[in-house]
């Protein structure tokens, strides 16, 4: 009963998962913070989602260290591209 | 074109191309998932820089500046496509905003260890690369470029609410992708 009341009148799961993103940005209003807290305390599904979002946020912050290892182009392709761009630039400079 | 109007010298441009083109090409590929498109847009970045369509203010590093131009060009191209439709949650929530599928209250284990696990990071990166381009650009802005939400919204012409919706929707997709490709396997 109380659970349904909260979902219908306080916060839906869609809105709760939205507020979780807002929470990460530290942008929740006082009311929203209370609403989210109540929702998460009674909704297991959103509670589980919340924990996963917090984890993904942390993991994504670390990804930047990995980016140097993202090599979609071979050395040769990169050299060719550099040459191509340089030629184009020379084209507009002359 | 009158060469006197060009602040960026050919030599300077060559230096930037040498130093930053590889990074920009890889980032562009990550966002576009297509080599030719990535090559085109990176060429375009350097061309517009040399034609002085944008100037380096000196507030940020050259790499940050060039990356911002790249993101801007890509987002601009895809913006029209996304502006017409709002972020769609109908496959996830019903009309009352309740989860459609019951039951996923599972907990991910060993989360702390995973953060520094390279194999996991690769999976996460793969999951991000499957998101729509505009969402990816925003995620790269937030997590790789560490830019502020307000700045991203202004530049992409997004409301705060739409910005969070994009992150909300992306996160739901990422969660499912990680569930399938990491936690279940």
XYZ file of N, CA and C in Angstrom, chain A residues 12-14 17-18 21-22 24-25 27 43-46 48-49 51-53 55-64 66-67 69-73 77-78 81-82 84-86 88-90 92-93, chain B residues 3 6 8 14 17-18 23 25-27 29-30 35 39 43 46 50-51 93 96-97 99 101 104-106 108 111-112 115-116 118 120-121 125 128 143-144 146 160-161 163-164 167-168 171-172 175:
288
model
N 7.880 8.251 -9.493
C 7.869 7.020 -10.279
C 9.312 6.533 -10.437
N 9.484 5.303 -10.906
C 10.829 4.764 -11.111
C 11.546 5.531 -12.226
N 10.787 5.928 -13.229
C 11.386 6.703 -14.314
C 11.979 8.007 -13.755
N 15.103 7.342 -11.478
C 16.364 7.097 -12.179
C 16.883 8.388 -12.824
N 15.951 9.287 -13.121
C 16.348 10.617 -13.623
C 17.036 11.401 -12.503
N 20.716 10.744 -11.768
C 21.693 11.473 -12.594
C 21.898 12.888 -12.064
N 20.799 13.488 -11.672
C 20.863 14.838 -11.123
C 21.669 14.835 -9.824
N 24.160 12.879 -9.112
C 25.590 12.792 -9.421
C 26.176 14.173 -9.716
N 25.340 15.057 -10.243
C 25.783 16.422 -10.536
C 25.610 17.351 -9.341
N 22.867 18.355 -8.000
C 21.928 19.405 -8.359
C 20.512 19.142 -7.827
N 12.031 0.882 -2.927
C 12.020 0.241 -4.239
C 13.356 -0.462 -4.475
N 13.323 -1.790 -4.378
C 14.563 -2.575 -4.510
C 15.186 -2.413 -5.887
N 14.289 -2.343 -6.869
C 14.742 -2.247 -8.260
C 15.563 -0.965 -8.483
N 15.030 0.145 -8.019
C 15.740 1.421 -8.200
C 16.964 1.499 -7.298
N 18.888 -1.005 -6.557
C 19.935 -1.755 -7.264
C 20.487 -0.909 -8.417
N 19.589 -0.223 -9.105
C 20.024 0.633 -10.222
C 20.937 1.743 -9.713
N 22.918 1.826 -7.111
C 24.263 1.337 -6.798
C 25.076 1.132 -8.072
N 24.423 0.620 -9.105
C 25.133 0.363 -10.361
C 25.534 1.655 -11.056
N 24.664 2.658 -10.982
C 24.989 3.950 -11.602
C 26.193 4.578 -10.892
N 28.525 3.081 -9.338
C 29.708 2.323 -9.754
C 30.135 2.685 -11.186
N 29.158 2.748 -12.106
C 29.504 3.057 -13.507
C 30.143 4.440 -13.607
N 29.616 5.369 -12.814
C 30.169 6.721 -12.816
C 31.648 6.688 -12.429
N 31.945 5.934 -11.379
C 33.341 5.815 -10.927
C 34.209 5.172 -12.000
N 33.694 4.093 -12.570
C 34.460 3.352 -13.575
C 34.683 4.213 -14.818
N 33.693 5.011 -15.182
C 33.814 5.846 -16.379
C 34.826 6.963 -16.162
N 34.903 7.441 -14.927
C 35.906 8.461 -14.624
C 37.331 7.942 -14.854
N 37.494 6.646 -14.621
C 38.827 6.042 -14.772
C 39.188 5.762 -16.236
N 38.177 5.723 -17.077
C 38.409 5.334 -18.470
C 39.397 6.228 -19.189
N 39.467 7.464 -18.748
C 40.337 8.421 -19.423
C 41.791 7.918 -19.459
N 42.641 5.007 -19.942
C 42.705 3.926 -20.935
C 42.790 4.463 -22.351
N 42.397 5.754 -22.499
C 42.144 6.224 -23.850
C 43.367 6.170 -24.763
N 45.264 3.954 -25.085
C 45.414 2.605 -25.647
C 44.379 2.305 -26.723
N 43.505 3.284 -26.965
C 42.516 3.111 -28.023
C 43.200 3.360 -29.356
N 43.552 2.324 -30.051
C 44.196 2.535 -31.345
C 43.395 1.879 -32.452
N 42.569 2.677 -33.068
C 41.723 2.140 -34.138
C 42.428 2.212 -35.486
N 43.481 3.034 -35.562
C 44.201 3.215 -36.825
C 45.619 2.656 -36.684
N 48.338 4.096 -41.346
C 47.133 4.880 -41.646
C 47.238 6.287 -41.063
N 47.784 6.361 -39.855
C 47.914 7.668 -39.212
C 48.850 8.569 -40.007
N 47.143 9.821 -43.072
C 46.169 10.864 -42.766
C 46.846 12.205 -42.492
N 47.948 12.137 -41.736
C 48.692 13.376 -41.449
C 49.113 14.040 -42.753
N 47.801 13.659 -45.717
C 46.619 14.133 -46.431
C 46.155 15.488 -45.885
N 46.093 15.585 -44.565
C 45.624 16.840 -43.960
C 46.604 17.966 -44.289
N 47.883 17.655 -44.171
C 48.899 18.669 -44.493
C 48.774 19.186 -45.922
N 46.037 19.249 -47.715
C 44.832 20.094 -47.794
C 45.119 21.491 -47.253
N 45.832 21.532 -46.142
C 46.128 22.830 -45.517
C 46.997 23.657 -46.467
N 47.985 22.994 -47.040
C 48.857 23.712 -47.964
C 48.044 24.273 -49.126
N 45.033 25.446 -49.042
C 44.348 26.712 -48.729
C 45.331 27.820 -48.386
N 46.540 27.411 -47.992
C 47.527 28.420 -47.593
C 48.178 29.082 -48.805
N 46.373 35.539 -47.579
C 47.145 34.833 -46.553
C 47.438 35.699 -45.334
N 45.538 34.922 -42.104
C 45.740 33.652 -41.413
C 46.713 33.805 -40.252
N 47.196 31.298 -38.055
C 47.860 30.014 -37.888
C 48.819 29.815 -39.055
N 51.230 22.333 -39.121
C 51.891 21.052 -39.336
C 52.267 20.411 -37.999
N 49.103 19.060 -36.423
C 48.639 17.851 -37.116
C 49.475 16.657 -36.671
N 50.769 16.881 -36.643
C 51.676 15.821 -36.243
C 51.388 15.335 -34.825
N 45.455 11.353 -32.026
C 44.489 11.335 -30.929
C 43.081 11.669 -31.438
N 41.854 11.432 -34.452
C 41.312 10.383 -35.317
C 40.728 9.247 -34.481
N 41.453 8.862 -33.440
C 40.951 7.776 -32.597
C 39.685 8.182 -31.857
N 39.667 9.412 -31.354
C 38.464 9.890 -30.654
C 37.289 9.954 -31.633
N 36.842 8.219 -34.293
C 36.378 6.877 -34.625
C 35.514 6.311 -33.499
N 35.942 6.562 -32.268
C 35.187 6.095 -31.105
C 33.760 6.654 -31.158
N 35.679 4.723 -40.132
C 36.981 5.341 -40.393
C 36.913 6.527 -41.336
N 37.985 10.308 -40.532
C 39.025 11.024 -41.283
C 38.497 12.352 -41.813
N 39.907 16.100 -40.692
C 40.397 17.028 -41.724
C 39.689 18.367 -41.605
N 40.971 20.583 -38.754
C 42.206 21.318 -39.057
C 41.974 22.405 -40.103
N 42.668 26.405 -39.554
C 43.578 27.161 -40.417
C 42.867 28.293 -41.146
N 41.566 28.132 -41.319
C 40.814 29.210 -41.964
C 40.329 30.222 -40.937
N 10.279 1.809 -19.192
C 9.235 2.111 -18.202
C 7.860 2.109 -18.862
N 3.145 4.549 -16.448
C 3.164 5.097 -15.088
C 4.579 5.319 -14.577
N 5.560 5.031 -15.450
C 6.947 5.231 -15.034
C 7.484 4.091 -14.197
N 9.137 0.219 -13.875
C 9.984 -0.690 -14.664
C 9.110 -1.716 -15.375
N 10.267 -4.631 -16.918
C 10.611 -5.995 -16.517
C 10.863 -6.014 -15.021
N 15.119 -7.296 -11.743
C 16.564 -7.191 -11.706
C 17.025 -6.371 -10.516
N 17.170 -7.090 -9.381
C 17.680 -6.393 -8.205
C 19.054 -6.951 -7.843
N 19.678 -7.589 -8.853
C 20.971 -8.212 -8.614
C 22.016 -7.163 -8.232
N 26.106 -6.162 -8.383
C 27.360 -6.479 -9.075
C 28.452 -6.663 -8.033
N 32.997 -4.811 -7.314
C 33.029 -3.554 -8.061
C 34.340 -2.804 -7.887
N 34.821 -2.753 -6.660
C 36.029 -1.959 -6.403
C 37.226 -2.476 -7.203
N 37.287 -1.516 -11.120
C 37.587 -0.171 -11.598
C 38.980 -0.083 -12.224
N 39.920 -0.844 -11.689
C 41.270 -0.798 -12.258
C 41.567 -2.005 -13.147
N 41.734 -3.803 -16.482
C 41.800 -3.346 -17.867
C 40.783 -4.021 -18.773
N 37.914 -5.194 -17.907
C 36.596 -4.619 -17.640
C 36.458 -3.253 -18.319
N 37.511 -2.449 -18.230
C 37.473 -1.127 -18.855
C 37.237 -1.233 -20.357
N 34.163 0.341 -22.287
C 34.389 1.204 -23.446
C 33.606 0.708 -24.656
N 30.041 1.691 -24.250
C 29.827 3.116 -24.551
C 29.800 3.322 -26.063
N 33.187 12.682 -19.139
C 34.146 11.784 -18.500
C 35.578 11.892 -19.031
N 35.748 12.270 -20.284
C 37.106 12.386 -20.815
C 37.602 13.815 -20.752
N 36.132 16.162 -18.891
C 35.792 16.708 -17.571
C 35.172 18.088 -17.642
N 18.805 21.494 -19.174
C 19.379 20.655 -18.111
C 18.653 19.317 -18.073
N 17.339 19.405 -18.182
C 16.526 18.204 -18.081
C 16.840 17.205 -19.197
N 19.624 17.000 -20.809
C 20.976 16.518 -20.559
C 20.950 15.330 -19.581
N 20.211 15.473 -18.497
C 20.134 14.364 -17.535
C 19.394 13.178 -18.120
N 21.811 11.200 -20.090
C 22.674 10.397 -19.219
C 21.893 9.235 -18.601
N 20.659 9.522 -18.201
C 19.806 8.487 -17.604
C 19.609 7.332 -18.590
N 22.833 5.439 -19.311
C 23.225 4.603 -18.178
C 22.398 3.323 -18.148
N 21.123 3.420 -18.490
C 20.274 2.228 -18.514
C 20.782 1.244 -19.561
N 24.154 -0.249 -18.442
C 23.943 -1.246 -17.395
C 23.579 -2.590 -18.011
